[in-house]
Short mmCIF file of C-alpha atoms in Angstrom, two decimals:
data_model
loop_
_atom_site.label_atom_id
_atom_site.label_comp_id
_atom_site.label_asym_id
_atom_site.label_seq_id
_atom_site.Cartn_x
_atom_site.Cartn_y
_atom_site.Cartn_z
CA MET A 982 13.04 100.67 211.05
CA PRO A 983 13.04 104.20 210.33
CA TYR A 984 16.53 105.89 209.14
CA VAL A 985 16.75 109.82 208.70
CA LYS A 986 19.64 111.47 207.36
CA ILE A 987 19.42 115.42 207.80
CA GLU A 988 21.90 117.62 205.45
CA VAL A 989 21.96 121.29 206.68
CA THR A 990 24.81 124.48 205.97
CA ARG A 991 27.64 124.05 208.76
CA GLU A 992 26.28 127.76 210.17
CA GLY A 993 26.72 127.39 214.00
CA VAL A 994 24.40 124.36 214.97
CA THR A 995 25.24 123.48 218.35
CA ARG A 996 24.86 120.51 220.22
CA GLU A 997 21.74 121.49 222.07
CA GLN A 998 19.82 122.00 218.47
CA LYS A 999 20.94 119.23 217.17
CA GLN A 1000 19.78 117.04 220.43
CA GLN A 1001 16.12 118.72 219.76
CA LEU A 1002 16.16 118.01 216.02
CA ILE A 1003 17.12 114.16 216.73
CA ALA A 1004 14.68 113.92 219.78
CA GLY A 1005 11.75 115.94 217.88
CA ILE A 1006 12.42 113.89 214.93
CA THR A 1007 12.35 110.49 216.51
CA HIS A 1008 9.28 111.19 218.68
CA LEU A 1009 7.48 112.52 215.40
CA ILE A 1010 8.36 109.44 213.59
CA THR A 1011 7.86 106.72 216.40
CA ASP A 1012 4.31 108.98 216.85
CA VAL A 1013 3.05 108.95 213.54
CA LEU A 1014 4.18 105.93 212.23
CA ASP A 1015 3.76 104.08 215.71
CA LYS A 1016 7.70 102.85 215.61
CA ASP A 1017 9.70 101.72 218.19
CA PRO A 1018 12.21 104.08 219.18
CA SER A 1019 14.89 101.82 219.28
CA LEU A 1020 14.86 100.86 215.99
CA THR A 1021 15.04 104.73 214.77
CA HIS A 1022 18.36 106.49 213.73
CA VAL A 1023 18.72 109.83 212.94
CA VAL A 1024 21.82 111.41 211.40
CA ILE A 1025 22.85 114.46 210.91
CA GLN A 1026 25.20 115.77 208.28
CA GLU A 1027 26.72 119.34 208.21
CA ILE A 1028 27.62 121.00 204.84
CA GLU A 1029 30.20 123.31 204.32
CA LEU A 1030 29.07 126.78 202.76
CA ASP A 1031 31.35 126.20 199.96
CA ASP A 1032 29.93 122.70 199.33
CA TRP A 1033 25.83 123.59 198.94
CA GLY A 1034 24.65 124.96 195.89
CA PHE A 1035 21.43 126.95 195.39
CA ALA A 1036 20.04 128.30 192.48
CA GLY A 1037 23.38 127.79 190.69
CA GLU A 1038 25.37 129.51 193.55
CA GLN A 1039 27.40 128.64 196.41
CA VAL A 1040 25.84 129.64 199.44
CA SER A 1041 28.93 130.81 200.92
CA VAL A 1042 28.79 133.36 197.84
CA LEU A 1043 24.99 134.10 198.95
CA ARG A 1044 26.06 134.59 202.57
CA GLU A 1045 28.83 137.34 200.99
CA LYS A 1046 25.90 138.98 199.34
CA GLY A 1047 24.06 139.33 202.48
CA ILE A 1048 21.36 136.62 201.64
CA THR A 1049 20.50 134.06 204.42
CA ALA A 1050 18.21 131.27 204.83
CA GLN A 1051 16.75 132.65 208.09
CA LYS A 1052 12.64 133.00 208.26
CA ASN A 1053 12.73 136.07 210.33
CA LYS A 1054 14.65 138.29 207.42
CA MET B 626 27.31 98.52 189.03
CA PRO B 627 26.83 98.22 192.57
CA TYR B 628 27.74 101.54 194.88
CA VAL B 629 27.78 100.76 198.74
CA LYS B 630 27.74 103.47 201.30
CA ILE B 631 28.82 102.73 205.00
CA GLU B 632 27.68 105.47 207.31
CA VAL B 633 29.12 104.61 211.15
CA THR B 634 29.77 106.54 214.55
CA ARG B 635 33.40 108.36 214.65
CA GLU B 636 35.05 106.05 217.32
CA GLY B 637 38.46 105.12 216.22
CA VAL B 638 37.92 102.98 213.32
CA THR B 639 41.46 102.56 211.89
CA ARG B 640 42.67 102.57 208.15
CA GLU B 641 43.16 98.53 208.13
CA GLN B 642 39.75 98.46 209.86
CA LYS B 643 38.32 100.83 206.60
CA GLN B 644 40.62 98.16 204.09
CA GLN B 645 39.01 95.07 205.63
CA LEU B 646 35.28 96.64 204.98
CA ILE B 647 36.26 97.77 201.43
CA ALA B 648 38.18 94.60 200.83
CA GLY B 649 35.15 92.30 202.18
CA ILE B 650 32.35 93.94 201.20
CA THR B 651 33.74 94.09 197.45
CA HIS B 652 34.30 90.88 197.46
CA LEU B 653 31.19 89.76 199.33
CA ILE B 654 29.30 92.01 196.36
CA THR B 655 31.13 90.29 193.41
CA ASP B 656 30.68 86.95 194.69
CA VAL B 657 26.94 87.02 195.52
CA LEU B 658 26.16 89.07 192.51
CA ASP B 659 28.97 87.79 190.12
CA LYS B 660 29.60 91.49 189.24
CA ASP B 661 32.92 93.01 187.99
CA PRO B 662 34.90 94.16 191.15
CA SER B 663 35.82 97.46 188.94
CA LEU B 664 32.43 98.40 189.20
CA THR B 665 32.14 98.23 192.79
CA HIS B 666 32.88 101.37 194.83
CA VAL B 667 32.58 101.76 198.51
CA VAL B 668 32.23 105.00 200.60
CA ILE B 669 32.64 105.24 204.07
CA GLN B 670 31.36 108.05 206.38
CA GLU B 671 32.31 108.47 209.93
CA ILE B 672 29.73 110.48 212.11
CA GLU B 673 30.64 112.45 215.16
CA LEU B 674 28.97 111.29 218.11
CA ASP B 675 26.75 114.81 218.62
CA ASP B 676 25.29 114.03 214.96
CA TRP B 677 23.81 110.30 215.15
CA GLY B 678 20.77 110.00 217.13
CA PHE B 679 19.52 106.83 218.49
CA ALA B 680 16.19 106.19 220.29
CA GLY B 681 15.95 109.78 220.89
CA GLU B 682 19.38 110.49 222.00
CA GLN B 683 22.68 111.77 220.78
CA VAL B 684 25.23 109.06 221.04
CA SER B 685 27.65 110.88 222.68
CA VAL B 686 24.93 111.25 225.45
CA LEU B 687 24.67 107.28 225.24
CA ARG B 688 28.32 107.23 225.59
CA GLU B 689 28.80 109.38 228.34
CA LYS B 690 26.20 107.00 230.31
CA GLY B 691 28.64 104.24 229.60
CA ILE B 692 26.15 102.75 226.83
CA THR B 693 28.29 101.49 223.82
CA ALA B 694 27.19 99.56 220.57
CA GLN B 695 29.99 97.04 221.14
CA LYS B 696 28.57 93.28 220.67
CA ASN B 697 30.50 92.03 223.69
CA LYS B 698 28.87 93.77 226.26
CA MET C 1037 25.53 102.60 215.03
CA PRO C 1038 26.42 101.15 211.21
CA TYR C 1039 24.00 101.74 208.70
CA VAL C 1040 24.58 100.68 205.02
CA LYS C 1041 22.98 101.15 201.92
CA ILE C 1042 23.70 99.32 198.83
CA GLU C 1043 22.42 100.59 195.05
CA VAL C 1044 22.74 97.99 192.26
CA THR C 1045 21.33 97.66 189.41
CA ARG C 1046 17.71 95.88 188.86
CA GLU C 1047 18.86 92.93 186.97
CA GLY C 1048 17.36 89.97 188.65
CA VAL C 1049 18.71 89.79 191.80
CA THR C 1050 16.97 87.32 193.77
CA ARG C 1051 15.36 87.42 197.40
CA GLU C 1052 18.11 84.94 198.48
CA GLN C 1053 20.87 87.00 196.85
CA LYS C 1054 19.48 89.77 198.72
CA GLN C 1055 19.40 88.15 202.25
CA GLN C 1056 23.08 86.59 201.46
CA LEU C 1057 24.00 90.43 201.15
CA ILE C 1058 22.34 91.62 204.05
CA ALA C 1059 23.80 88.45 206.44
CA GLY C 1060 27.42 88.78 205.06
CA ILE C 1061 27.67 92.84 205.37
CA THR C 1062 26.29 92.57 208.93
CA HIS C 1063 28.54 89.55 209.84
CA LEU C 1064 31.29 91.34 208.44
CA ILE C 1065 30.77 94.74 210.20
CA THR C 1066 29.51 93.76 213.53
CA ASP C 1067 33.05 91.35 213.20
CA VAL C 1068 35.41 94.27 211.97
CA LEU C 1069 34.11 97.22 214.06
CA ASP C 1070 33.06 94.88 217.15
CA LYS C 1071 29.08 96.16 216.76
CA ASP C 1072 26.30 95.14 218.07
CA PRO C 1073 23.93 93.33 215.30
CA SER C 1074 20.77 94.55 216.55
CA LEU C 1075 22.25 98.47 216.20
CA THR C 1076 23.05 97.59 212.50
CA HIS C 1077 20.99 98.32 209.48
CA VAL C 1078 21.12 97.29 205.61
CA VAL C 1079 19.12 98.84 202.88
CA ILE C 1080 19.20 97.74 199.55
CA GLN C 1081 18.17 99.76 196.80
CA GLU C 1082 17.82 98.45 193.19
CA ILE C 1083 17.88 101.18 190.49
CA GLU C 1084 16.13 100.89 186.75
CA LEU C 1085 18.94 100.31 183.94
CA ASP C 1086 17.72 103.76 182.46
CA ASP C 1087 18.40 105.35 185.87
CA TRP C 1088 22.17 104.45 186.07
CA GLY C 1089 24.74 106.09 184.00
CA PHE C 1090 28.45 104.82 183.63
CA ALA C 1091 31.14 106.83 181.63
CA GLY C 1092 28.17 108.65 180.42
CA GLU C 1093 26.09 106.02 179.53
CA GLN C 1094 22.90 104.67 180.23
CA VAL C 1095 23.01 101.17 181.58
CA SER C 1096 20.51 100.05 179.71
CA VAL C 1097 22.19 101.31 176.76
CA LEU C 1098 25.26 99.27 177.64
CA ARG C 1099 23.34 96.13 177.78
CA GLU C 1100 21.65 96.51 174.38
CA LYS C 1101 25.31 96.62 172.98
CA GLY C 1102 26.31 93.42 175.02
CA ILE C 1103 27.96 94.94 177.89
CA THR C 1104 27.76 93.31 181.08
CA ALA C 1105 28.82 94.10 184.56
CA GLN C 1106 29.56 90.78 185.11
CA LYS C 1107 33.11 89.60 186.23
CA ASN C 1108 33.36 86.32 184.51
CA LYS C 1109 33.10 88.05 181.11
CA MET D 1136 12.25 119.62 192.99
CA PRO D 1137 15.56 118.46 192.13
CA TYR D 1138 18.48 117.57 194.80
CA VAL D 1139 21.71 116.73 193.55
CA LYS D 1140 24.46 115.15 195.23
CA ILE D 1141 28.26 114.67 194.13
CA GLU D 1142 30.95 112.31 196.13
CA VAL D 1143 34.30 112.73 195.05
CA THR D 1144 37.66 111.94 196.65
CA ARG D 1145 39.19 114.66 198.48
CA GLU D 1146 42.07 115.61 196.10
CA GLY D 1147 42.34 119.04 196.14
CA VAL D 1148 39.07 120.29 194.42
CA THR D 1149 39.24 124.25 194.41
CA ARG D 1150 36.19 126.84 195.38
CA GLU D 1151 36.11 127.66 191.75
CA GLN D 1152 35.85 123.89 190.62
CA LYS D 1153 33.05 123.65 193.07
CA GLN D 1154 31.35 126.24 191.77
CA GLN D 1155 31.29 125.50 188.33
CA LEU D 1156 30.09 122.03 189.27
CA ILE D 1157 27.21 124.08 191.15
CA ALA D 1158 26.64 126.13 188.43
CA GLY D 1159 27.00 123.55 185.62
CA ILE D 1160 24.85 121.15 187.08
CA THR D 1161 21.95 123.72 187.97
CA HIS D 1162 22.02 125.13 184.40
CA LEU D 1163 21.85 121.46 182.99
CA ILE D 1164 19.21 120.10 185.03
CA THR D 1165 17.12 123.48 184.86
CA ASP D 1166 17.47 123.38 181.19
CA VAL D 1167 16.78 119.69 180.61
CA LEU D 1168 13.88 119.08 183.00
CA ASP D 1169 12.71 122.87 182.82
CA LYS D 1170 12.80 123.40 186.43
CA ASP D 1171 12.75 126.39 188.66
CA PRO D 1172 16.81 127.14 189.80
CA SER D 1173 15.60 128.27 193.12
CA LEU D 1174 14.41 124.58 193.63
CA THR D 1175 17.55 122.92 192.59
CA HIS D 1176 20.07 122.34 195.19
CA VAL D 1177 23.63 120.65 194.90
CA VAL D 1178 25.27 119.19 197.81
CA ILE D 1179 29.32 118.30 197.12
CA GLN D 1180 30.55 115.81 199.74
CA GLU D 1181 34.88 115.26 199.72
CA ILE D 1182 35.63 111.65 200.77
CA GLU D 1183 38.94 111.15 202.39
CA LEU D 1184 41.31 108.54 199.98
CA ASP D 1185 41.15 106.00 202.91
CA ASP D 1186 37.25 106.18 203.00
CA TRP D 1187 36.89 105.51 199.16
CA GLY D 1188 37.26 101.51 197.94
CA PHE D 1189 37.57 100.91 194.14
CA ALA D 1190 37.75 97.48 193.17
CA GLY D 1191 38.29 96.48 196.87
CA GLU D 1192 41.44 98.79 197.27
CA GLN D 1193 41.27 102.20 199.34
CA VAL D 1194 42.31 104.88 197.27
CA SER D 1195 44.90 106.05 199.64
CA VAL D 1196 46.59 102.39 198.71
CA LEU D 1197 45.76 103.26 194.48
CA ARG D 1198 47.10 106.65 194.80
CA GLU D 1199 50.58 105.57 196.68
CA LYS D 1200 50.72 102.69 193.85
CA GLY D 1201 50.81 106.01 191.44
CA ILE D 1202 47.22 105.09 190.10
CA THR D 1203 45.18 108.12 189.59
CA ALA D 1204 41.75 108.86 188.35
CA GLN D 1205 42.72 111.46 186.01
CA LYS D 1206 41.24 111.22 182.36
CA ASN D 1207 44.67 112.44 180.72
CA LYS D 1208 46.76 109.59 181.63
CA MET E 316 19.10 124.96 203.63
CA PRO E 317 18.04 121.76 205.07
CA TYR E 318 17.38 118.61 202.82
CA VAL E 319 15.71 115.39 205.13
CA LYS E 320 15.65 111.92 203.51
CA ILE E 321 13.39 109.24 205.78
CA GLU E 322 13.89 105.82 204.68
CA VAL E 323 11.18 103.42 206.29
CA THR E 324 9.90 100.09 205.62
CA ARG E 325 7.03 99.88 203.23
CA GLU E 326 4.20 98.63 205.51
CA GLY E 327 0.97 100.60 204.79
CA VAL E 328 2.30 104.42 205.44
CA THR E 329 -0.88 106.67 204.33
CA ARG E 330 -0.54 109.54 202.21
CA GLU E 331 -1.80 111.35 205.45
CA GLN E 332 0.91 109.96 207.67
CA LYS E 333 3.21 111.07 205.05
CA GLN E 334 1.90 114.71 205.24
CA GLN E 335 2.27 114.67 208.95
CA LEU E 336 5.68 113.85 208.57
CA ILE E 337 6.58 116.41 206.01
CA ALA E 338 4.67 119.05 208.10
CA GLY E 339 5.82 117.82 211.45
CA ILE E 340 9.84 117.86 210.27
CA THR E 341 9.84 121.17 208.22
CA HIS E 342 8.12 122.71 210.76
CA LEU E 343 10.43 121.24 213.65
CA ILE E 344 13.54 122.05 211.48
CA THR E 345 12.53 125.58 210.60
CA ASP E 346 11.76 126.21 214.18
CA VAL E 347 14.89 124.98 215.69
CA LEU E 348 17.34 126.23 213.31
CA ASP E 349 15.41 129.58 212.11
CA LYS E 350 14.95 128.47 208.38
CA ASP E 351 13.33 129.46 205.98
CA PRO E 352 10.43 126.70 204.98
CA SER E 353 10.56 127.27 201.16
CA LEU E 354 14.05 126.14 201.47
CA THR E 355 13.44 123.01 203.42
CA HIS E 356 12.74 119.61 201.36
CA VAL E 357 11.86 116.17 202.96
CA VAL E 358 12.11 113.10 201.06
CA ILE E 359 10.39 110.05 201.90
CA GLN E 360 11.66 106.68 200.30
CA GLU E 361 9.62 103.56 201.32
CA ILE E 362 11.86 100.23 201.53
CA GLU E 363 10.28 96.89 200.42
CA LEU E 364 10.60 94.41 203.38
CA ASP E 365 13.38 92.08 201.11
CA ASP E 366 15.49 95.17 200.88
CA TRP E 367 16.12 96.21 204.88
CA GLY E 368 17.87 93.95 206.58
CA PHE E 369 18.18 94.44 210.69
CA ALA E 370 20.52 92.54 212.69
CA GLY E 371 21.62 90.42 210.03
CA GLU E 372 17.78 89.22 208.73
CA GLN E 373 15.40 90.69 206.31
CA VAL E 374 12.48 92.63 207.72
CA SER E 375 10.35 90.25 205.69
CA VAL E 376 11.42 87.10 207.25
CA LEU E 377 11.52 89.20 210.85
CA ARG E 378 7.58 89.96 209.86
CA GLU E 379 6.92 86.12 208.83
CA LYS E 380 7.92 85.14 212.65
CA GLY E 381 5.75 87.92 214.03
CA ILE E 382 8.39 90.53 215.04
CA THR E 383 7.12 93.86 214.56
CA ALA E 384 8.91 97.20 214.78
CA GLN E 385 5.67 98.61 216.55
CA LYS E 386 6.34 100.48 219.97
CA ASN E 387 2.68 99.28 221.51
CA LYS E 388 4.09 95.36 221.31
CA MET F 65 35.99 108.48 191.78
CA PRO F 66 32.99 110.28 191.40
CA TYR F 67 29.41 109.46 192.47
CA VAL F 68 26.48 111.61 191.67
CA LYS F 69 23.02 110.90 192.91
CA ILE F 70 20.06 113.09 191.20
CA GLU F 71 16.27 112.83 192.94
CA VAL F 72 13.70 114.34 191.14
CA THR F 73 9.83 114.43 191.44
CA ARG F 74 8.15 111.72 189.41
CA GLU F 75 6.59 113.86 186.83
CA GLY F 76 7.17 112.60 183.48
CA VAL F 77 11.03 112.44 182.99
CA THR F 78 11.68 110.47 179.42
CA ARG F 79 14.43 108.17 178.71
CA GLU F 80 16.26 110.70 176.41
CA GLN F 81 15.89 113.51 179.27
CA LYS F 82 17.66 111.10 181.41
CA GLN F 83 20.40 110.08 178.93
CA GLN F 84 20.78 113.98 178.46
CA LEU F 85 21.48 114.42 182.37
CA ILE F 86 23.44 111.66 182.43
CA ALA F 87 26.03 112.35 179.61
CA GLY F 88 26.16 115.95 180.61
CA ILE F 89 26.91 115.53 184.27
CA THR F 90 29.45 113.00 183.39
CA HIS F 91 31.22 115.24 180.65
CA LEU F 92 30.76 118.34 182.97
CA ILE F 93 32.54 116.26 185.95
CA THR F 94 35.44 114.82 183.90
CA ASP F 95 36.10 118.33 182.43
CA VAL F 96 35.95 120.58 185.59
CA LEU F 97 37.61 117.87 187.96
CA ASP F 98 39.78 115.87 184.75
CA LYS F 99 38.54 112.64 186.01
CA ASP F 100 38.29 109.25 183.93
CA PRO F 101 34.63 108.79 182.70
CA SER F 102 34.77 105.05 183.41
CA LEU F 103 35.29 106.13 187.25
CA THR F 104 31.92 108.22 187.23
CA HIS F 105 28.71 107.13 188.24
CA VAL F 106 25.29 108.72 188.06
CA VAL F 107 22.18 107.76 189.73
CA ILE F 108 18.78 108.94 189.19
CA GLN F 109 15.89 108.23 191.53
CA GLU F 110 12.25 109.57 190.87
CA ILE F 111 10.55 110.48 193.80
CA GLU F 112 6.43 110.48 194.12
CA LEU F 113 4.89 113.81 194.57
CA ASP F 114 3.41 112.24 197.88
CA ASP F 115 6.70 111.56 198.82
CA TRP F 116 8.34 114.96 198.32
CA GLY F 117 7.88 117.73 200.53
CA PHE F 118 8.33 121.53 199.81
CA ALA F 119 7.90 124.36 202.62
CA GLY F 120 5.96 121.58 204.56
CA GLU F 121 3.56 120.51 201.86
CA GLN F 122 3.42 117.55 199.88
CA VAL F 123 4.44 118.29 196.15
CA SER F 124 1.28 116.63 195.18
CA VAL F 125 -0.63 118.95 196.96
CA LEU F 126 1.19 121.77 195.42
CA ARG F 127 0.51 120.47 192.19
CA GLU F 128 -3.36 120.26 192.71
CA LYS F 129 -3.08 123.70 193.84
CA GLY F 130 -1.74 124.50 190.37
CA ILE F 131 1.96 125.27 191.62
CA THR F 132 4.64 124.04 189.43
CA ALA F 133 8.67 123.53 189.74
CA GLN F 134 8.87 124.66 186.24
CA LYS F 135 11.15 127.70 185.34
CA ASN F 136 8.57 128.99 182.36
CA LYS F 137 5.89 130.18 185.22
#
């Protein structure tokens, strides 16, 4: 009976990326924990940039300053 | 001090249904646990069909295939 | 696909009370929203009295002062 | 590694108020717990008035009756 | 800024399995969404079998009846 | 109607620190949002070090390597 919640800033996540997350996490959990996939639910929640704070600053403010969360920067 | 969160796919839940859930759950909890209703909060969160994954598939995809969550099917 | 989380202070909730909550909420949701019970998960989380704050005070402190959350007081 | 989630009814919370909450909570937590701010995330989630139940009633109904959550009433 | 919460019944999940979940989900998310791993937090919460309800029944009761959540059954 | 959840690694948070967090956050929220304190609930959840992952590693592993979350390092 796993339930997974993913919270991520709303910055253009596509339907395909969501499907990749849902499929990948379900596969990982059912594989590692030997769980029935039909008992595994994954919920994605996108958060507005004004509503996520990191290190005391709104992400919207960080983005205006050119600070991203990407790994390839 | 109970707090209840209900997550449900966004598929036409009406204001009246929400009120029925809030009234019913509050009544149940205050009855079973003998809690003061004014300490009981219930929050409903509707989730877009692209954002809920079941058995590794987006619910939006399941719905396109004609698979519903209704009990009378 | 409903998922329900109940947070309640840890004050002697019995196994039977938990079963009543789980059965009652599942019945209510599947009834009001016409959902398949096998897609309905309910999770109960008991919170220590030091870890729940109400009106700026720890519930453990409120209990020491004789303030309860019961409705029959 | 603190993570904080704030759920509040959607009633005109401004961007500046959100920033005050994020800055204030991050400062409080890093101060009380001696945590690195860059490990502290704060997420604000606004809830529609139909979706929050208090004492068994939708907040939208309470507001229609003139009942507010303000402290200065 | 992704934050992931995994809730799973407490049924002997090992430290190694937890590490596999944390590493796998972090890798998946940073890969699919191109996110900096140092902004990705994963929290696992194990739930007692009396506290998880599925289809209106406590999982502890389901287990006593020999009903498991494993996929290989 | 604010509800706040704080998740933090279980690393010796004292009862007094919890009370400081509860009092401070309640004061901040009621001050910034002009909310009635008796409608404000704060829940603290401590997470075992094996159960929190940061940048793909369990915090328990990070601590064994001497990596802390303190700001004064």
